[in-house]
Short mmCIF file of C-alpha atoms in Angstrom, two decimals:
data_model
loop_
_atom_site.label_atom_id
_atom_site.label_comp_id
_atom_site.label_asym_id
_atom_site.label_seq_id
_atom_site.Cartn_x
_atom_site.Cartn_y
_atom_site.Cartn_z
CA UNK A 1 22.48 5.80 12.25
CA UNK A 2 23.13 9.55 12.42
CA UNK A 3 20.16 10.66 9.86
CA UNK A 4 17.44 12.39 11.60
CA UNK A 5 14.72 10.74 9.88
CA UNK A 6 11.78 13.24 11.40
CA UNK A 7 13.75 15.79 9.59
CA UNK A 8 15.87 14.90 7.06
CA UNK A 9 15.01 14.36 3.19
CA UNK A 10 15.64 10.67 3.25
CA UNK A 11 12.36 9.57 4.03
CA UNK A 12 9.86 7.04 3.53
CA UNK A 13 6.51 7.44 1.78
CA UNK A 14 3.79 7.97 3.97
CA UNK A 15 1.59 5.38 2.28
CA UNK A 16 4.31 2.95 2.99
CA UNK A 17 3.34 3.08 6.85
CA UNK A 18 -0.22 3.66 6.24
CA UNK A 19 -0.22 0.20 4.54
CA UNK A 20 0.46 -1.59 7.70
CA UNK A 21 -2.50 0.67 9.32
CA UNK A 22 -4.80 -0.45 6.45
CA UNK A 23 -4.22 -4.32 6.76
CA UNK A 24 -4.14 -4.29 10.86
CA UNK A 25 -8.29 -2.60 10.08
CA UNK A 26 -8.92 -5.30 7.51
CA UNK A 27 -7.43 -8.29 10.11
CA UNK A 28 -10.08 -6.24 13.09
CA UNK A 29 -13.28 -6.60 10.91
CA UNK A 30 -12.64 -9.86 10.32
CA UNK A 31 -10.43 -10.54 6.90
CA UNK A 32 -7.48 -13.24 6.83
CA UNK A 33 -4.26 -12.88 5.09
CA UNK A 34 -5.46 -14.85 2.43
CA UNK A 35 -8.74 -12.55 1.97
CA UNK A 36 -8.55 -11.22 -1.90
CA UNK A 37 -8.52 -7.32 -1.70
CA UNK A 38 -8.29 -5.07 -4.73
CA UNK A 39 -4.77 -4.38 -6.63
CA UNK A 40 -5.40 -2.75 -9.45
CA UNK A 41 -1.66 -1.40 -11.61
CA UNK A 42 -3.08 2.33 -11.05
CA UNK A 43 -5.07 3.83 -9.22
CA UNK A 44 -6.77 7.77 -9.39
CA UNK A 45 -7.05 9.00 -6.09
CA UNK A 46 -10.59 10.95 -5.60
CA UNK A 47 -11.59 14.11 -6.81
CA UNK A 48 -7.89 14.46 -8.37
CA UNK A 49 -6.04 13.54 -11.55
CA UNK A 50 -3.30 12.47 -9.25
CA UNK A 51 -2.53 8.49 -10.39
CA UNK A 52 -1.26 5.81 -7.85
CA UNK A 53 1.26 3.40 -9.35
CA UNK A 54 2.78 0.08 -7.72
CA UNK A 55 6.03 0.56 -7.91
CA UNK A 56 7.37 -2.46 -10.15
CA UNK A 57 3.85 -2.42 -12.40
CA UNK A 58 1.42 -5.04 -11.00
CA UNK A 59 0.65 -6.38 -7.67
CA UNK A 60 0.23 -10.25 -7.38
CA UNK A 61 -0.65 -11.80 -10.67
CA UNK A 62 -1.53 -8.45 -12.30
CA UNK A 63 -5.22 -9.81 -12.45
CA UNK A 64 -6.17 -6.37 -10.08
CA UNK A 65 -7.23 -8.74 -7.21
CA UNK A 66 -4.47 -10.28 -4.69
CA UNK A 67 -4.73 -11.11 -1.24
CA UNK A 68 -3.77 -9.42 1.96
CA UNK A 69 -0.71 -11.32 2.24
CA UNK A 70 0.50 -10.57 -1.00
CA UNK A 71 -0.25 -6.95 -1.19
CA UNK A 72 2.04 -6.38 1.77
CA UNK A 73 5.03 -8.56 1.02
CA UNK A 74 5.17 -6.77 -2.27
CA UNK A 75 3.98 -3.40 -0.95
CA UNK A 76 1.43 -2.68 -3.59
CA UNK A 77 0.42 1.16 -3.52
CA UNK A 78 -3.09 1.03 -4.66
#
């Protein structure tokens, strides 16, 4: 309770927040939880060689497609 999370080292990734950011636009314009999105194991962010990983390997089924739902309960990065 004493760490000062604005400045201290023990914080989250940003993505981690930005997930919840993502999915609250997808439920706007229209999707469900159950919508399938992509989930692909990696992904290369633009214009970079920078690779995106879900931590744990796949999200969902590891087919690269799961749905809203699933992507946030198991936090899927990509």
């Amino acid at each position: 309770p004493l760490l000062n999370r604005a400045l201290g080292t023990d914080l989250s990734p940003p993505g981690s927040i930005f997930k919840v950011i993502t999915a609250a636009a997808l439920l706007e314009e229209g999707a469900s939880p159950e919508s399938v999105i992509d989930a692909p194991t990696t992904w290369t962010l633009p214009e970079t060689n920078s690779v995106v990983h879900n931590t744990g390997g796949a999200c969902g089924d590891g087919s690269g497609k799961a749905s809203l739902r699933t992507a946030l309960v198991e936090s899927c990065n990509t």
